[in-house]
PDB file of C-alpha atoms in Angstrom:
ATOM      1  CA  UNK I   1    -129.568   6.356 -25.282  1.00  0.00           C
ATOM      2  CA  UNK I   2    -128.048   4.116 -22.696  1.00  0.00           C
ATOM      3  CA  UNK I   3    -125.524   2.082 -23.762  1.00  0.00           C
ATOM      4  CA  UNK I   4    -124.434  -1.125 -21.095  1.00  0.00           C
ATOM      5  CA  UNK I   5    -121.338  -3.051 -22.267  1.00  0.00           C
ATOM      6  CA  UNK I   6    -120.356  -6.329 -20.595  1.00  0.00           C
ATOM      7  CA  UNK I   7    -118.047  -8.452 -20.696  1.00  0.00           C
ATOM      8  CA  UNK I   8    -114.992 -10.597 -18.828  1.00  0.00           C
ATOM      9  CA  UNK I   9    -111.916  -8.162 -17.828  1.00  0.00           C
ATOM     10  CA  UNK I  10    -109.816  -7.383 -20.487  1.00  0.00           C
ATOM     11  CA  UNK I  11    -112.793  -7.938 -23.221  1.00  0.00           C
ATOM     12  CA  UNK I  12    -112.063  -3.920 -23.947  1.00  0.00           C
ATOM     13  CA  UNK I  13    -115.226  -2.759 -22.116  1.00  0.00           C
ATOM     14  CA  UNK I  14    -113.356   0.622 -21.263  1.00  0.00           C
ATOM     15  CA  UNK I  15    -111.058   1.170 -24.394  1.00  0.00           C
ATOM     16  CA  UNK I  16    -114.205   0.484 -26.728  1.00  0.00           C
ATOM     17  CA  UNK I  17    -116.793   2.046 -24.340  1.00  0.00           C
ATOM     18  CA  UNK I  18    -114.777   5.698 -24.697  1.00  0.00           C
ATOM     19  CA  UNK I  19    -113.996   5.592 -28.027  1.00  0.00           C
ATOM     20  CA  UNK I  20    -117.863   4.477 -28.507  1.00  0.00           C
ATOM     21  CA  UNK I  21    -118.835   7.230 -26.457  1.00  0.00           C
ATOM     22  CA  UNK I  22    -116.539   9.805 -28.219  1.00  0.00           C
ATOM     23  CA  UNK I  23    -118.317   9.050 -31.396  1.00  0.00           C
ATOM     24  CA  UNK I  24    -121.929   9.092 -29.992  1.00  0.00           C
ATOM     25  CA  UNK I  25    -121.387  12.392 -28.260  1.00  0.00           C
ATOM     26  CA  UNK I  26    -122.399  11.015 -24.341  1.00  0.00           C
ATOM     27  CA  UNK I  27    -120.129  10.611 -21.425  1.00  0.00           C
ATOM     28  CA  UNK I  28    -118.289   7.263 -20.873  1.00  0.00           C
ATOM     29  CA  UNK I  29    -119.012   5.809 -17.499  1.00  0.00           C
ATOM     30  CA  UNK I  30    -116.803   3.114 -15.638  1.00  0.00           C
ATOM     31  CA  UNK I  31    -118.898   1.703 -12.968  1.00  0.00           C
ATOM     32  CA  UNK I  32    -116.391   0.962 -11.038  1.00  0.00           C
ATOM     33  CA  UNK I  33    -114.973   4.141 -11.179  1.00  0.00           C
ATOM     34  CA  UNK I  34    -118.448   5.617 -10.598  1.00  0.00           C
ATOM     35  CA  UNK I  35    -118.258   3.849  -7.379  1.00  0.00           C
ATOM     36  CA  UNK I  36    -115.139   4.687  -6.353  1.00  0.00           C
ATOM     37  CA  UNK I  37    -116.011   8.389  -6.796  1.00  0.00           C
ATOM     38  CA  UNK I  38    -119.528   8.024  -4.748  1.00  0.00           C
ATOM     39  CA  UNK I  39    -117.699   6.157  -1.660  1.00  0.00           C
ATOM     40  CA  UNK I  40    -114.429   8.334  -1.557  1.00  0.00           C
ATOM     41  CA  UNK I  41    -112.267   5.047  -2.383  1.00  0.00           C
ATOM     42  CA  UNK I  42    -110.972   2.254  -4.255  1.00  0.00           C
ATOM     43  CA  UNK I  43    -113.183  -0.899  -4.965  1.00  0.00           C
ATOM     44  CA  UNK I  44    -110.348  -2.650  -3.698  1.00  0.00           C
ATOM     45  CA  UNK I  45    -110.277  -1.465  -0.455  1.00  0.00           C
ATOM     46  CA  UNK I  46    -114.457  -1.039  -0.347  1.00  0.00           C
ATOM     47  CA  UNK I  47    -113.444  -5.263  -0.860  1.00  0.00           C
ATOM     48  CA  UNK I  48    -110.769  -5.239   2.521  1.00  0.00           C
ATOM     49  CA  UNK I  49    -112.969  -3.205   4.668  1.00  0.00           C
ATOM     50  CA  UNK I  50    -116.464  -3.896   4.200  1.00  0.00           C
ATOM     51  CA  UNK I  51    -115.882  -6.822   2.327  1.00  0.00           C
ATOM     52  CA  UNK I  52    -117.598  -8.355  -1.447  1.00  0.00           C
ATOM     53  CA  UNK I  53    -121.251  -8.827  -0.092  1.00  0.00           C
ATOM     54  CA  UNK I  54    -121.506  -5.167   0.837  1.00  0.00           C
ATOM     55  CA  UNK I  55    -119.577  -4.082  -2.601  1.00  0.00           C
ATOM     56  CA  UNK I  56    -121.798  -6.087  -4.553  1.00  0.00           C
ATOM     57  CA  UNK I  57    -124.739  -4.167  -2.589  1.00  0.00           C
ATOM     58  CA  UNK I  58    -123.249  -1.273  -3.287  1.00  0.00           C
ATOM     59  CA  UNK I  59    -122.521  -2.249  -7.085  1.00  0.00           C
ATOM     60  CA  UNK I  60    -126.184  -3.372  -7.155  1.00  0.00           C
ATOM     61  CA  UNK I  61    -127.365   0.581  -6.196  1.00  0.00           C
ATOM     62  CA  UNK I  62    -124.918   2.699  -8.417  1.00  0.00           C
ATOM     63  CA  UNK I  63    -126.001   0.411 -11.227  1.00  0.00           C
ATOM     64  CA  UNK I  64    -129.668   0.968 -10.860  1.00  0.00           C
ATOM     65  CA  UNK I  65    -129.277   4.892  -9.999  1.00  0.00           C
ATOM     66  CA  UNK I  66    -127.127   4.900 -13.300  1.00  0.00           C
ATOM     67  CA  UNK I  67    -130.148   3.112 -14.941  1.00  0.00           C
ATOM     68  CA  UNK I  68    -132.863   4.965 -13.616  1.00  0.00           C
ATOM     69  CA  UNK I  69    -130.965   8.409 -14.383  1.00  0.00           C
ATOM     70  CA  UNK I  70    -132.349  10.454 -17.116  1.00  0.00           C
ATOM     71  CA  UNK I  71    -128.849  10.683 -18.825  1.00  0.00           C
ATOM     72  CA  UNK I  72    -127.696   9.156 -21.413  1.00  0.00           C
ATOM     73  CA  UNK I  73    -124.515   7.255 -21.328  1.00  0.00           C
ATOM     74  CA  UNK I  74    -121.907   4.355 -22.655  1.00  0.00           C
ATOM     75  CA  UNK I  75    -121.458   2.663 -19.668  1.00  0.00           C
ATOM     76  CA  UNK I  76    -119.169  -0.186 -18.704  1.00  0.00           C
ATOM     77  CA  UNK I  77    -120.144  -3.017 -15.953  1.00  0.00           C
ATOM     78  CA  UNK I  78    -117.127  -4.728 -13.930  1.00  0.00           C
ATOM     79  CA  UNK I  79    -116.927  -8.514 -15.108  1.00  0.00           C
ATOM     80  CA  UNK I  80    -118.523  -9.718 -12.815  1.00  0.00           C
ATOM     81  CA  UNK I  81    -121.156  -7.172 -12.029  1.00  0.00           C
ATOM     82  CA  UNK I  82    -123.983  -8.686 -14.713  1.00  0.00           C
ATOM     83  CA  UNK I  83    -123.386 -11.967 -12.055  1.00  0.00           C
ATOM     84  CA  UNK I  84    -124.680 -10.390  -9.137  1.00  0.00           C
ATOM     85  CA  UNK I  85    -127.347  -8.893  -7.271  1.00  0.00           C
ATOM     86  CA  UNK I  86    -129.879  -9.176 -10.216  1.00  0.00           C
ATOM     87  CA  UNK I  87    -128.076  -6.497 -12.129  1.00  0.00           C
ATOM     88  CA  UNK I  88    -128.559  -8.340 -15.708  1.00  0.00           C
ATOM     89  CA  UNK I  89    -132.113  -8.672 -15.026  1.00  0.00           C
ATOM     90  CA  UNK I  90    -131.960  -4.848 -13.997  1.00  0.00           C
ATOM     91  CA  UNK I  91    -129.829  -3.936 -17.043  1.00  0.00           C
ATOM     92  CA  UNK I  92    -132.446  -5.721 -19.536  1.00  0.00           C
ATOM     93  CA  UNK I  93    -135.212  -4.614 -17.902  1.00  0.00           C
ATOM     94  CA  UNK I  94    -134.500  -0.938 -18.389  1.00  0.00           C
ATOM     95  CA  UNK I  95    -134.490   1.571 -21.066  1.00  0.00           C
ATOM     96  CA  UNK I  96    -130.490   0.418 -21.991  1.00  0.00           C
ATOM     97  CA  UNK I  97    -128.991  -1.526 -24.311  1.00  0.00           C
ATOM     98  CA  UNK I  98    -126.720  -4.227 -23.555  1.00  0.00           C
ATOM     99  CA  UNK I  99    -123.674  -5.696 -25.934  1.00  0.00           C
ATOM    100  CA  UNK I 100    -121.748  -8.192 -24.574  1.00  0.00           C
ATOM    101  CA  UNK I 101    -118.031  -7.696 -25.890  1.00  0.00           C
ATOM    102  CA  UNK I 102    -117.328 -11.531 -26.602  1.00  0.00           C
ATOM    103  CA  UNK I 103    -113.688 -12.472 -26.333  1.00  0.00           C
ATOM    104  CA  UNK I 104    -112.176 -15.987 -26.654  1.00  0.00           C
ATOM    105  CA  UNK I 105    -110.028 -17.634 -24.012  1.00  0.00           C
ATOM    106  CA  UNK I 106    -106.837 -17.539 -26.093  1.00  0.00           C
ATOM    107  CA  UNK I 107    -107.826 -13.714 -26.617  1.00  0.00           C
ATOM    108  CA  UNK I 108    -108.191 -13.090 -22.874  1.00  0.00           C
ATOM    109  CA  UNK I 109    -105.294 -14.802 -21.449  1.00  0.00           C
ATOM    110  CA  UNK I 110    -102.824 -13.239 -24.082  1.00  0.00           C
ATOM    111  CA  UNK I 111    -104.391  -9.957 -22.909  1.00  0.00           C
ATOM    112  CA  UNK I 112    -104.379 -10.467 -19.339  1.00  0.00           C
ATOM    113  CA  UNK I 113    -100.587 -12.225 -19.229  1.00  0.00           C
ATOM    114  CA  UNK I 114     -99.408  -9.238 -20.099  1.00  0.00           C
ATOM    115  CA  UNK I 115    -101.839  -6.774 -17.512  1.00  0.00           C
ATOM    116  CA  UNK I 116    -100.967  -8.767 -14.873  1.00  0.00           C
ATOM    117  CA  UNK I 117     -99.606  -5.600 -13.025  1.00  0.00           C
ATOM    118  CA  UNK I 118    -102.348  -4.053 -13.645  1.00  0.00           C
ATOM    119  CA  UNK I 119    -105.014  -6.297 -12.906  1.00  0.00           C
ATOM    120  CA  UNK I 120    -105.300  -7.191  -8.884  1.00  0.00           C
ATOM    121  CA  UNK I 121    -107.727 -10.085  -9.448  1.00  0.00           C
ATOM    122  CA  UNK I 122    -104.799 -12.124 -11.708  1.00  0.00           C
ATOM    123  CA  UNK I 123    -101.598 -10.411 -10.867  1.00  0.00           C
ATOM    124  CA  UNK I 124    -100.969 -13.652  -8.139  1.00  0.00           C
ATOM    125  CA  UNK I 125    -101.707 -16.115 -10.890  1.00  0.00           C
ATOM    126  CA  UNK I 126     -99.044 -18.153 -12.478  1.00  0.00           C
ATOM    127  CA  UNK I 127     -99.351 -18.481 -16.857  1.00  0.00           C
ATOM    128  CA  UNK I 128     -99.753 -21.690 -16.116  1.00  0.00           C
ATOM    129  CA  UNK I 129    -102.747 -21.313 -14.325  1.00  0.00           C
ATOM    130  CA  UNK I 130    -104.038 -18.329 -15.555  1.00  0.00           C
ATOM    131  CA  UNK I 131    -106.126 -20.101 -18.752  1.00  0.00           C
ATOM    132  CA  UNK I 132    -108.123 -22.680 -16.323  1.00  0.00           C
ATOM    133  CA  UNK I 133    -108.316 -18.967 -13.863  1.00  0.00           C
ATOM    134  CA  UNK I 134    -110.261 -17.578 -16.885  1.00  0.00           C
ATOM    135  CA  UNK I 135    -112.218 -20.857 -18.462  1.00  0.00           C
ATOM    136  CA  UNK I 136    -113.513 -20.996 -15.258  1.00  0.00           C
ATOM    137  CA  UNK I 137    -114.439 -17.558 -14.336  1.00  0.00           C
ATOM    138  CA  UNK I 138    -116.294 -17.517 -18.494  1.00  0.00           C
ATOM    139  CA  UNK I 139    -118.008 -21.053 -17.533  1.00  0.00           C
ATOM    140  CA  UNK I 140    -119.686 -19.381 -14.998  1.00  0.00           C
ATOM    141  CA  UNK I 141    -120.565 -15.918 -15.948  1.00  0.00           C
ATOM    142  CA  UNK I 142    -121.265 -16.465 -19.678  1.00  0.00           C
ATOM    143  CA  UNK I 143    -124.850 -17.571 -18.821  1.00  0.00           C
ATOM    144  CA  UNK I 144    -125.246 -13.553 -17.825  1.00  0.00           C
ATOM    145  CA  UNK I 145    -123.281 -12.301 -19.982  1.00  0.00           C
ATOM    146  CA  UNK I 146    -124.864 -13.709 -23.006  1.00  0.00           C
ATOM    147  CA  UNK I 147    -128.600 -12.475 -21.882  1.00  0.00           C
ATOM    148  CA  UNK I 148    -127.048  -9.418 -23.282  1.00  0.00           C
ATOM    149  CA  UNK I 149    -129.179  -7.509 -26.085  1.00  0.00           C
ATOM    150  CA  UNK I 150    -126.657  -7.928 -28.782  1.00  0.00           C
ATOM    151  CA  UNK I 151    -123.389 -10.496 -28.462  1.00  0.00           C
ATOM    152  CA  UNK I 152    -120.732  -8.890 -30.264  1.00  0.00           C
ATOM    153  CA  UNK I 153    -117.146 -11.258 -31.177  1.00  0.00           C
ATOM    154  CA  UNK I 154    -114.012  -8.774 -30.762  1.00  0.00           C
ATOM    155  CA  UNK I 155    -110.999 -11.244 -31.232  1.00  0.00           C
ATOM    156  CA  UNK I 156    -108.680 -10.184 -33.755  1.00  0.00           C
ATOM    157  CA  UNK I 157    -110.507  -7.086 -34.180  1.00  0.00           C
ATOM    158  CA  UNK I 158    -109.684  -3.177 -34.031  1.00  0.00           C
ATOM    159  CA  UNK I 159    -110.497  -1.054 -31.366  1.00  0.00           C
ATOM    160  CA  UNK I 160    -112.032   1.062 -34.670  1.00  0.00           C
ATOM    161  CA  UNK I 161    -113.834  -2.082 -36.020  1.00  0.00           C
ATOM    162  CA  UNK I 162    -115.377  -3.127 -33.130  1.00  0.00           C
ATOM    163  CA  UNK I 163    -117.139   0.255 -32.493  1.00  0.00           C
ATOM    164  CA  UNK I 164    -118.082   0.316 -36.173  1.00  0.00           C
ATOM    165  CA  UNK I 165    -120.124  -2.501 -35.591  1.00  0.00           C
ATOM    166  CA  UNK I 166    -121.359  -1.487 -32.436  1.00  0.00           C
ATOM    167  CA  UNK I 167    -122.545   1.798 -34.281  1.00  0.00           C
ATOM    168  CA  UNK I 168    -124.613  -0.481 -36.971  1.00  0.00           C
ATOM    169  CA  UNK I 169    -125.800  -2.672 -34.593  1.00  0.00           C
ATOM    170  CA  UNK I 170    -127.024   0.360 -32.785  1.00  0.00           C
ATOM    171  CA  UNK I 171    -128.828   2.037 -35.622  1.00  0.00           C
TER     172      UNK I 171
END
């Protein structure tokens, strides 16, 4: 089983994708990471040399290699990654299943404000404008993201909870 979760950052795609792939017995897969590890650097700096049209491009193949793979997998999509390319369409019309992990604003930007650090795309955003930085971003990609198989609300929810439900929904 292929398992696609999407979802704005901070939504828990990668704590709840490993945990959910723990339990299910198949690797976890960060898509990001994935690509990092089949161009020999960051995503960041595939952004500053080649630039976003040629990440996205790239995005766009590692996704549909993943996809087309015989493996079976948990795998976790880059926010805006389901935006892009055709990679929802791709995602829904293969063999995977897609959950998006549903987070409110007030959920994200409490989560974010304090990843900052941690979190390139944000880090130069003041508090003050970091909850119209995220309304917007959600405006625009929750039109993708909620073509998703199965929409799944995590606020206020356990890491254990959440992948709970994802393991009923799932069965």
């Amino acid at each position: 089983m292929k398992i696609v979760l999407i979802g704005y950052m901070a939504s828990g795609k990668s704590t709840v994708g490993k945990e959910l792939s723990s339990k299910l017995y198949v690797p976890f897969i960060d898509l990001d990471d994935y690509i990092e590890e089949g161009e020999g650097k960051s995503v960041s700096k595939i952004f500053e040399e080649d630039g976003e049209i040629n990440f996205r491009r790239k995005e766009h193949e590692y996704l549909k290699q993943l996809l087309n793979s015989e493996a079976d997998f948990v795998l976790s999509l880059g926010g805006g990654t389901p935006c892009y390319a055709g990679n929802m369409d791709l995602v829904l019309n293969s063999t995977a299943v897609s959950i998006y992990l549903k987070a409110s604003l007030k959920t994200l930007y409490n989560r974010l404000q304090k990843q900052k650090e941690t979190r390139p795309l944000v880090a130069s955003i003041s508090d003050e404008k970091l909850s119209e930085f995220i309304a917007k971003h959600l405006f625009e990609r929750r039109f993708y993201y909620e073509k998703a198989n199965f929409n799944l609300t995590i606020d206020d929810k356990k890491v254990s909870e959440i992948v709970a439900e994802l393991r009923i929904l799932l069965h």
